[in-house]
Coordinates of C-alpha atoms in Angstrom, one line a residue:
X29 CA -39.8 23.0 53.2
X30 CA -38.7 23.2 49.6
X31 CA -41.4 24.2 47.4
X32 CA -41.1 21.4 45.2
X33 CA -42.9 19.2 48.0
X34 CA -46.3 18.9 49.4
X35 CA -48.1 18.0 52.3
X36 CA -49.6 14.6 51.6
X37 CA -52.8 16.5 53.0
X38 CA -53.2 18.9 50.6
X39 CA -54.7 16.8 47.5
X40 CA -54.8 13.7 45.9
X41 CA -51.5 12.5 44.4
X42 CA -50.7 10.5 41.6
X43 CA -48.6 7.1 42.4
X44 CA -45.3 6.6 40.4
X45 CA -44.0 3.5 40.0
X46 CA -40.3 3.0 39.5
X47 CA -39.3 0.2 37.3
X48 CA -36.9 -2.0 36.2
X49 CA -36.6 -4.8 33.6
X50 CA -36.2 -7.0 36.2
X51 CA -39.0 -6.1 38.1
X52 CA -41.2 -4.6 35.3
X53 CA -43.9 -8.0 35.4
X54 CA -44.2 -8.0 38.9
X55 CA -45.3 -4.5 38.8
X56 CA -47.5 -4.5 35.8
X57 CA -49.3 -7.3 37.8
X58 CA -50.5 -5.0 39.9
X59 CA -51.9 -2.5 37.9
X60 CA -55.6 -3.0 36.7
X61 CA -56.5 -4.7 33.7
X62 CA -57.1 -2.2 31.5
X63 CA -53.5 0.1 32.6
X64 CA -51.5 -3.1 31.3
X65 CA -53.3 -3.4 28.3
X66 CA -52.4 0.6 28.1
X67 CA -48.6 0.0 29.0
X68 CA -48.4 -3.4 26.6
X69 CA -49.9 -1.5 23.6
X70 CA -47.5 1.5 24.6
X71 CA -44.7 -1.1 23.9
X72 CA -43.3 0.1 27.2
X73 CA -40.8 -1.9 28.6
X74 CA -39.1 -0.2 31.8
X75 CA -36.1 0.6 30.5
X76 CA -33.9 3.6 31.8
X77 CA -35.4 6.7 31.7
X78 CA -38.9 5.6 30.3
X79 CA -42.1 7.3 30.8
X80 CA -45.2 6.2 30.6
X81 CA -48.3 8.1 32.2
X82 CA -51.3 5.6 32.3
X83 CA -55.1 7.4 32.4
X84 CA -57.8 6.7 34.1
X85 CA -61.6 5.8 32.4
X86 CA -62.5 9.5 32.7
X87 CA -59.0 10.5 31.0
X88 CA -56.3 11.6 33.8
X89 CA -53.8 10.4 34.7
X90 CA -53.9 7.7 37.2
X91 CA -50.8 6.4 37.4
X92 CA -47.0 7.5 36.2
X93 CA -44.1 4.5 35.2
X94 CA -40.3 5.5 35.1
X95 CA -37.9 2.8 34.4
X96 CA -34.5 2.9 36.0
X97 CA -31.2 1.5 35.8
X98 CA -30.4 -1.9 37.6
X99 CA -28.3 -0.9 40.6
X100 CA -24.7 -2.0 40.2
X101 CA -25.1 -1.6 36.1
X102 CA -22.5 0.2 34.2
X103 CA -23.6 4.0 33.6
X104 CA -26.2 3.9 36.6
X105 CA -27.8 6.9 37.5
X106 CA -29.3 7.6 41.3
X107 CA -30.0 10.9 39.6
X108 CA -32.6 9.6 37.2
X109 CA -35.8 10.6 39.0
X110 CA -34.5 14.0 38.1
X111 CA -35.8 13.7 34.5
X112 CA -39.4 14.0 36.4
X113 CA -40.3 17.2 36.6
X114 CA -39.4 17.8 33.4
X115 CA -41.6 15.0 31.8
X116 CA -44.4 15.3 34.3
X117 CA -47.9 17.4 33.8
X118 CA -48.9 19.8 36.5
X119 CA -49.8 18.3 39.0
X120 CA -49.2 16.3 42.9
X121 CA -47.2 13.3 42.8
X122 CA -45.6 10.5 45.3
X123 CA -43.6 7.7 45.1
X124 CA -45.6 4.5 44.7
X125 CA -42.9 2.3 45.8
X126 CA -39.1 3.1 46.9
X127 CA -36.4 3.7 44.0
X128 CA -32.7 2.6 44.7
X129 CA -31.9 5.4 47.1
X130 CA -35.0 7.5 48.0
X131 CA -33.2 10.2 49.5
X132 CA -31.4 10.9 46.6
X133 CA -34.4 10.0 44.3
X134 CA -36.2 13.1 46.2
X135 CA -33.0 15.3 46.2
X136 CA -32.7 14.8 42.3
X137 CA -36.4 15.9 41.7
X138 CA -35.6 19.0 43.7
X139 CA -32.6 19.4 41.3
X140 CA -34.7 18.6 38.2
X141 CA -37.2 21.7 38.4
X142 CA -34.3 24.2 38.9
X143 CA -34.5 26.3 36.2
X144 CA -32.7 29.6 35.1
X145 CA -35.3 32.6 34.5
X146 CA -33.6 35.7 34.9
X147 CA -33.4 37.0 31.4
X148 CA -36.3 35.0 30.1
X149 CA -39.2 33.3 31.4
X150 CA -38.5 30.1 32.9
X151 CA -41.3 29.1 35.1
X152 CA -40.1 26.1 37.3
X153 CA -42.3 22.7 36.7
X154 CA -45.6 23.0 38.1
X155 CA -45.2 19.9 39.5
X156 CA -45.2 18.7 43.3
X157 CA -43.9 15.9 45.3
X158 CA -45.6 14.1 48.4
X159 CA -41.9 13.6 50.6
X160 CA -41.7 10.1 50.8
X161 CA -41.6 8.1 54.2
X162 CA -38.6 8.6 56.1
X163 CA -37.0 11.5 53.8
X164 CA -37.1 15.0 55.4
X165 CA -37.9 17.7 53.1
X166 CA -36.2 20.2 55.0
X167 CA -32.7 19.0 54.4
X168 CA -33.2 18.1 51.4
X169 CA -35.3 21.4 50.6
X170 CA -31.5 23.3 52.6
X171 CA -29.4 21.7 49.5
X172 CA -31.5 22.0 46.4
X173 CA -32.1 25.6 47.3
X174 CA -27.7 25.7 47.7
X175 CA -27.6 24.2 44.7
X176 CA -30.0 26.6 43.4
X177 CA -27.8 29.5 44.7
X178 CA -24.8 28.1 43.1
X179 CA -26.4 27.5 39.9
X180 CA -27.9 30.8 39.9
X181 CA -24.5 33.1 40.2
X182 CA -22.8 30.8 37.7
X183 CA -25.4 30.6 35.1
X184 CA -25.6 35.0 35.6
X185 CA -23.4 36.4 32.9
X186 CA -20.5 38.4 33.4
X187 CA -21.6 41.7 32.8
X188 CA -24.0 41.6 35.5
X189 CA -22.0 39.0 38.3
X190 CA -18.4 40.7 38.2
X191 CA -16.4 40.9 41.4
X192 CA -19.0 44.2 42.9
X193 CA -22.0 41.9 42.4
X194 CA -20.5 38.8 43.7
X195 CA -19.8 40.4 47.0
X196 CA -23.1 41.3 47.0
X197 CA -24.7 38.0 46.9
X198 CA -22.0 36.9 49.4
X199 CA -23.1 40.0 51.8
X200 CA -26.8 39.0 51.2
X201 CA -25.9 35.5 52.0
X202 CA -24.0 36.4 55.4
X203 CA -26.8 38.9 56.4
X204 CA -29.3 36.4 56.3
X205 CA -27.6 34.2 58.8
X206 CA -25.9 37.4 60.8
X207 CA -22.9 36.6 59.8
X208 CA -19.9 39.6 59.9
X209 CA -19.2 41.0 56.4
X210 CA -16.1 42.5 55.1
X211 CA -14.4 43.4 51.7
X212 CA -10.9 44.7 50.9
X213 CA -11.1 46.6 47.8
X214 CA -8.8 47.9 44.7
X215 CA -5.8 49.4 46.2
X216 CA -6.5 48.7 49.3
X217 CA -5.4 45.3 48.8
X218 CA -1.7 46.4 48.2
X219 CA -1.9 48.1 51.3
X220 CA -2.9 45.4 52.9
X221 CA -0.7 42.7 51.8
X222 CA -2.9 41.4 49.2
X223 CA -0.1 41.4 45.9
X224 CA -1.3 38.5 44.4
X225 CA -5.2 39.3 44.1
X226 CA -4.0 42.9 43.1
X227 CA -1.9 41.6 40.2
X228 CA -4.8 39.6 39.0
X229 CA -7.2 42.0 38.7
X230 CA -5.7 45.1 38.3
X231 CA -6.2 45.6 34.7
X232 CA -10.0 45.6 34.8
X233 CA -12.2 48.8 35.4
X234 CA -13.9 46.4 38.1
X235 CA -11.6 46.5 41.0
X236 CA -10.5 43.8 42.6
X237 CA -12.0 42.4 45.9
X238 CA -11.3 40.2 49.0
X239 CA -14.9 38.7 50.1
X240 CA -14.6 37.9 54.1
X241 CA -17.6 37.2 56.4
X242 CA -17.8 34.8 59.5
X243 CA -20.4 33.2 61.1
X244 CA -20.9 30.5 64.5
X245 CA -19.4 30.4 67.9
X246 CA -15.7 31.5 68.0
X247 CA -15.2 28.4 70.5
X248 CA -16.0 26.0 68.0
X249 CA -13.9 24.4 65.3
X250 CA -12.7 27.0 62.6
X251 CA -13.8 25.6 59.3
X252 CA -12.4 28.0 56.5
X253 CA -13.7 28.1 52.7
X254 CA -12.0 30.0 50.1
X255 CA -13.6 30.0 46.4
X256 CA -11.9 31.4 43.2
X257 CA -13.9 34.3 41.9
X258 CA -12.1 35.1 38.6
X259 CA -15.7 36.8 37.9
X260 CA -14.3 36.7 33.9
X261 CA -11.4 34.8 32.4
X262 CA -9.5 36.1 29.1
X263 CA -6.6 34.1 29.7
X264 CA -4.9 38.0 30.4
X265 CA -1.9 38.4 27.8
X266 CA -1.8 34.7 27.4
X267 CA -5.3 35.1 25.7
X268 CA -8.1 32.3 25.9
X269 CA -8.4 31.7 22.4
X270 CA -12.3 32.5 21.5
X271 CA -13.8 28.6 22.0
X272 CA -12.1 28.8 25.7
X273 CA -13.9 31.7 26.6
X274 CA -17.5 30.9 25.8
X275 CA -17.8 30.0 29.2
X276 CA -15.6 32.0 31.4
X277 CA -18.3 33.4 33.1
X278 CA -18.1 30.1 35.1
X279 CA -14.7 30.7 36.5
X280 CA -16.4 32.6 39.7
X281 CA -17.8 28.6 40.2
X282 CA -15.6 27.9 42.8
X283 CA -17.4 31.2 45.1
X284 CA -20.6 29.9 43.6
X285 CA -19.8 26.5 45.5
X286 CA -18.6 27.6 49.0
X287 CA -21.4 30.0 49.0
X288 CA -23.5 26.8 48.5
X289 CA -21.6 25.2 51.2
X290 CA -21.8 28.0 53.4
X291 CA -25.7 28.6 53.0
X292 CA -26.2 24.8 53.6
X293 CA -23.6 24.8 57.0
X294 CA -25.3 27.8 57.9
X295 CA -28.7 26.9 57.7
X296 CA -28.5 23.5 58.9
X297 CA -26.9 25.5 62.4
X298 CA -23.8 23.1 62.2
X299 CA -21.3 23.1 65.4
X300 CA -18.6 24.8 63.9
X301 CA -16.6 28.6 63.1
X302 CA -17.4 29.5 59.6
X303 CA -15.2 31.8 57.7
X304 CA -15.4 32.2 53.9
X305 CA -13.2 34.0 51.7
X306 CA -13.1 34.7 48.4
X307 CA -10.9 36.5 46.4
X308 CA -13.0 37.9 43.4
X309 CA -11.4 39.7 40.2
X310 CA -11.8 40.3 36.1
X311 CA -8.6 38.7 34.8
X312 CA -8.7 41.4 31.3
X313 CA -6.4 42.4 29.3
X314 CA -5.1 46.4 29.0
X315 CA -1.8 48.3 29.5
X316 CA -1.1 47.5 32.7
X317 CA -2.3 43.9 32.9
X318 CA 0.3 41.6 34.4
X319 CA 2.7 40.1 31.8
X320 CA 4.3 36.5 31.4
X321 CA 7.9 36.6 33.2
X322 CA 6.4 39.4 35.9
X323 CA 7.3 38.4 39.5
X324 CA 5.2 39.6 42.7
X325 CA 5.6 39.4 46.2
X326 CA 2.7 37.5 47.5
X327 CA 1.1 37.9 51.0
X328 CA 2.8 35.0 52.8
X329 CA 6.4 36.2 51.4
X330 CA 7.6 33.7 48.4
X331 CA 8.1 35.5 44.9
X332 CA 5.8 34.3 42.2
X333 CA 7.1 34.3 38.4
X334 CA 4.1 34.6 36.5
X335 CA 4.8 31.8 33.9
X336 CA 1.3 32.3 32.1
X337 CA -0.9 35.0 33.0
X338 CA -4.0 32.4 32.3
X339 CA -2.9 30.6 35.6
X340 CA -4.5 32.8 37.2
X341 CA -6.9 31.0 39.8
X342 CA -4.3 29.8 41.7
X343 CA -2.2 33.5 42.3
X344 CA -5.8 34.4 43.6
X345 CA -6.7 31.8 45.8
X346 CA -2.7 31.4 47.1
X347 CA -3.1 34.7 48.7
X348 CA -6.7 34.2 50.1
X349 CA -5.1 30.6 51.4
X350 CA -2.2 32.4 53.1
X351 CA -4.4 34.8 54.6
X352 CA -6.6 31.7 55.9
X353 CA -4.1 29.9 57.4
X354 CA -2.7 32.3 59.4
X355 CA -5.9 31.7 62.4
X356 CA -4.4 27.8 62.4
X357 CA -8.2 26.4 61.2
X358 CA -8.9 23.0 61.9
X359 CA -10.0 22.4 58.0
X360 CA -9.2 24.6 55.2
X361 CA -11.2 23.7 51.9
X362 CA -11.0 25.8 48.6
X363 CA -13.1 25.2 45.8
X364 CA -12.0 26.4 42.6
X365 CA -12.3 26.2 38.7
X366 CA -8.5 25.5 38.0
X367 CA -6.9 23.3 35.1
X368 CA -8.1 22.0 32.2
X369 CA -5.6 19.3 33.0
X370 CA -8.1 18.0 35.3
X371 CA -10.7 18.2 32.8
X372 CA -8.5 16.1 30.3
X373 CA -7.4 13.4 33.2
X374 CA -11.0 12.4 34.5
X375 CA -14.0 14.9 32.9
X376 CA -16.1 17.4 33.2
X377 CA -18.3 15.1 36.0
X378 CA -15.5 14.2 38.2
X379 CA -13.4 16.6 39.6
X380 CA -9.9 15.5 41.5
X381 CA -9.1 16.6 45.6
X382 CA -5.9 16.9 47.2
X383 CA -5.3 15.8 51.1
X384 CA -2.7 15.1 52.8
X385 CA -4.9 13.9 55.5
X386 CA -5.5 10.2 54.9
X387 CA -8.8 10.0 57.1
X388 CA -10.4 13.1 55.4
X389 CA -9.5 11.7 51.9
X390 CA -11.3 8.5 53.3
X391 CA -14.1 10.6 54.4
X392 CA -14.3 12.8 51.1
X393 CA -14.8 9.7 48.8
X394 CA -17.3 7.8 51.3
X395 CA -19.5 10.7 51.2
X396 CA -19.1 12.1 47.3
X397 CA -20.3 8.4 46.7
X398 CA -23.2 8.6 49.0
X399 CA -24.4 11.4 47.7
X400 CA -23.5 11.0 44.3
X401 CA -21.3 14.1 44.2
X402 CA -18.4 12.3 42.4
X403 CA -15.4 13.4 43.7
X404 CA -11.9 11.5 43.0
X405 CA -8.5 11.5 44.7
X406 CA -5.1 12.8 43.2
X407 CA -1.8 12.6 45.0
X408 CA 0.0 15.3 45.9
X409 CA 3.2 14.2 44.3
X410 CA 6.1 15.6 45.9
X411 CA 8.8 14.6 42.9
X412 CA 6.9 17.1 40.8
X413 CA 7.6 20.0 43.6
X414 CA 10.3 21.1 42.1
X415 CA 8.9 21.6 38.9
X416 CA 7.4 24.8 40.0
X417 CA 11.5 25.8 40.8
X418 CA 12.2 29.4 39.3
X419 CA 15.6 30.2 38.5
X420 CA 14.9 33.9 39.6
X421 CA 11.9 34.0 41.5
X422 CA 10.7 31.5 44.8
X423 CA 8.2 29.8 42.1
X424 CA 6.6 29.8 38.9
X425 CA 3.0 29.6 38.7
X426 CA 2.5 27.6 35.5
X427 CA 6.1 25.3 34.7
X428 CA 7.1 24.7 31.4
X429 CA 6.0 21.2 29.9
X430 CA 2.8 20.4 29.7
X431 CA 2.3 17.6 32.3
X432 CA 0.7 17.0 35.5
X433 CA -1.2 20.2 35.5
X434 CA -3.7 19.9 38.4
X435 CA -1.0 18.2 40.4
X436 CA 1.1 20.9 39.6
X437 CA -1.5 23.8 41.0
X438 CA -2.1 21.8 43.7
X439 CA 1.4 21.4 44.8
X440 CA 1.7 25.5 44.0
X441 CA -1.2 26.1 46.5
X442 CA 0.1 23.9 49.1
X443 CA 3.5 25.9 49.4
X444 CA 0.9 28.7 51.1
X445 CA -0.6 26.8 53.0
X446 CA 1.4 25.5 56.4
X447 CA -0.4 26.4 59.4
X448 CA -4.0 24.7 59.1
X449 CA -4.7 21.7 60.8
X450 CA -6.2 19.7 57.8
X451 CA -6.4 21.0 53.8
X452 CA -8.7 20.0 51.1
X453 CA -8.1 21.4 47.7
X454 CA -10.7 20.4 44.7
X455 CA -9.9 21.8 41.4
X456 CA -14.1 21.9 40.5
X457 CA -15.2 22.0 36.5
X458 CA -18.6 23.9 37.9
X459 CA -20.3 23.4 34.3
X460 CA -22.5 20.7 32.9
X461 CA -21.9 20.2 29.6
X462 CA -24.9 18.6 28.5
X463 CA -27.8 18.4 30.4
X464 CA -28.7 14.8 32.7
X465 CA -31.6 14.3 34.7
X466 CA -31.5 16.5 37.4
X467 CA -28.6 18.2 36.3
X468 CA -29.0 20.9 33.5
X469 CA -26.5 22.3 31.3
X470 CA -25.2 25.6 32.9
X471 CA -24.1 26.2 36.4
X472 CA -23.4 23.2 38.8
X473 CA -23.0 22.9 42.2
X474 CA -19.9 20.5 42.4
X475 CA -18.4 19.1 45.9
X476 CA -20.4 21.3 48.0
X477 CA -23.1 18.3 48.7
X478 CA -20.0 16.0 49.7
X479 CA -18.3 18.1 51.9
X480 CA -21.5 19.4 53.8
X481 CA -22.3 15.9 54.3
X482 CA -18.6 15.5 55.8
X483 CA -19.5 19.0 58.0
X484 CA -22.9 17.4 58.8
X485 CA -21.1 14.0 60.2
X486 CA -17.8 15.7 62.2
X487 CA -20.1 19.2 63.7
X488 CA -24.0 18.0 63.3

């Protein structure tokens, strides 16, 4: 069980009551005399995000009031239990009466106390929650602490997460579930038909890497992730200008997030053949750093014009994707941290998938909604294929012209990809901005929820 909950057998807990406006009378009605007298003098009113803690005659606190959001309202937030922990003195607490969706109410005050202490003290909360009826803090325990995982390596800066240290946390990851671990390093890759990767990452003094370990019954379906782990992002000779690379250290999100997936499918001991993949590299800047108008082989055979060396995810990941769909899996997902064209077309909060596979898109949005993972559908338009045309190369990684740039990387990764039963590409942000209740700025754990919740429903 997670430690942010507590057996209701430990100690007393303090109720909370979740309000709204609508319902704020009814529940100050049943609170004693002198609590409304409290609440009316405290001018509170129940609306979104307020907190009131009501004391006792001896002086603690007897009761806690949080107003939410009407369901259905514009800009509501199942997340808003998540400004709890934060707000909350030490202490034991429960819910008094159901929010909108307990689950996700519980979930988001698991999220809420995550925070970041490695170079500075950051104790967590020191708060508790009774699990409410009907919620089990187990799973919900398995995906805050994924979350945390994810959050963790993307919040570590580069200097100490580059591609070495991110194969170690996926190592330590696979050996806790006895998974099989292997890594393809530096040169190695050449020899092994790994161009693209190479190319990438050969300019830094940290080599280069192909993360691979496997886990759950060879008989059962092969479900394949592969994560971008572009550990730190210049831009190569097409150089991030300095405001663009404040938070580069994020690029590695999209390894953050199928490790996150991967602890959660492995934990929860779902019916299914795991393999992960992830291709982790520096893309720097030196002598012998790839160079706009370059072209490589890459692993499945197509020649790749390198059209800007700051596309970089996608040379990466079409390798590791080629590689992957050479077993025929059932699913093939990959997470990465892509375009900022995806950033400009829906946000930082909401990042696009690709599927060809009309029952798994339906299945994607049905679950990012339930578990308020947003996740939102772009079309693999096949007019724009031939934008990636080069006139002396198979393809172009990054087409002149400015448009359409996730569809465009998505349509570049689906030319390596042939073989796999079903595909799922989602071109993550992995970043929140500015902090929301449960959800602090830094590291996020994007999609993973969704598509474990997809995993949980098709191999539970």
């Amino acid at each position: 069980m997670h430690a942010i909950f507590q057996s209701a057998s430990d100690q007393p807990s303090t109720p909370i009551s979740f309000v709204t406006r609508s319902n704020w009378d009814a529940v100050r009605a049943g609170l004693p005399d002198a609590a409304q007298r409290f609440a009316t003098a405290s001018g509170y009113s129940g609306k979104p995000g307020q907190y009131l803690a009501l004391p006792t005659a001896d002086g603690d606190i007897g009761h806690v009031l949080f107003g939410l959001d009407e369901p259905g309202a514009k800009g509501h937030d199942p997340f808003r239990p998540g400004a709890l922990p934060d707000l909350l003195p030490a202490g034991v607490y429960r819910f008094a009466d159901p929010p909108h969706d307990t689950r996700l109410a519980a979930l988001a005050f698991a999220l809420g106390a995550y925070k970041f202490g490695r170079y500075r003290k950051a104790e967590p909360p020191a708060v508790k929650l009774v699990p409410p009826d009907g919620i089990d803090p187990v799973a919900i325990g398995r995906v805050a602490d994924a979350a945390a995982l994810a959050r963790d390596l993307i919040n570590t800066p580069s200097n100490d997460m580059g591609p070495a240290e991110l194969a170690d946390a996926a190592q330590a990851l696979a050996m806790r579930f006895g998974a099989t671990f292997s890594t393809i390093v530096g040169d190695d890759l050449v020899t092994r038909n790994f161009p693209l990767i190479h190319a990438v990452g050969m300019a830094s003094v940290r080599a280069p890497r192909l993360i691979e370990f496997c886990w759950g019954d060879p008989a059962h379906p092969k479900v394949t992730l592969v994560g971008k782990g572009v550990c730190f992002d210049t831009g190569g000779l097409d150089l991030k200008p300095s405001g663009a690379m404040l938070i580069m250290k994020k690029d590695m999100g999209g390894a953050a997030n199928v490790l996150a997936l991967a602890a959660m499918i492995m934990d929860a001991g779902l019916k299914l053949r795991l393999r992960v993949l992830i291709p982790a590299v520096e893309n720097s800047v030196a002598g012998n750093a790839m160079r706009p108008l370059d072209i490589f082989a890459s692993r499945k055979g197509p020649t790749v014009e390198i059209g800007n060396t700051d596309a970089e995810g996608r040379l990466v990941l079409a390798d590791a994707l080629a590689y992957a769909d050479e077993e025929t899996p059932d699913l093939l997902i990959d997470l990465g941290t892509l375009t900022g064209a995806a950033r400009v077309a829906l946000g930082p909060d909401l990042p696009p998938y690709y599927t060809n596979d009309e029952a798994l898109a339906l299945d994607v949005a049905r679950h990012a909604k339930a578990e308020n993972d947003p996740l939102w559908r772009m079309p693999l338009w096949g007019p724009y294929d031939s934008w990636l045309d080069s006139k002396v190369a198979t393809i172009n990684n990054a087409p002149s012209g400015g448009f359409a740039g996730s569809i465009t990387c998505a349509l570049f990764l689906q030319r390596f990809v042939e073989a796999a039963r079903s595909w799922l590409h989602v071109d993550i942000y992995g970043w929140t901005p500015k902090a929301k209740p449960g959800r602090p700025e830094g590291g996020e754990c994007q999609a993973a929820r969704a598509i474990f919740a997809l995993l949980s429903e098709r191999y539970g």
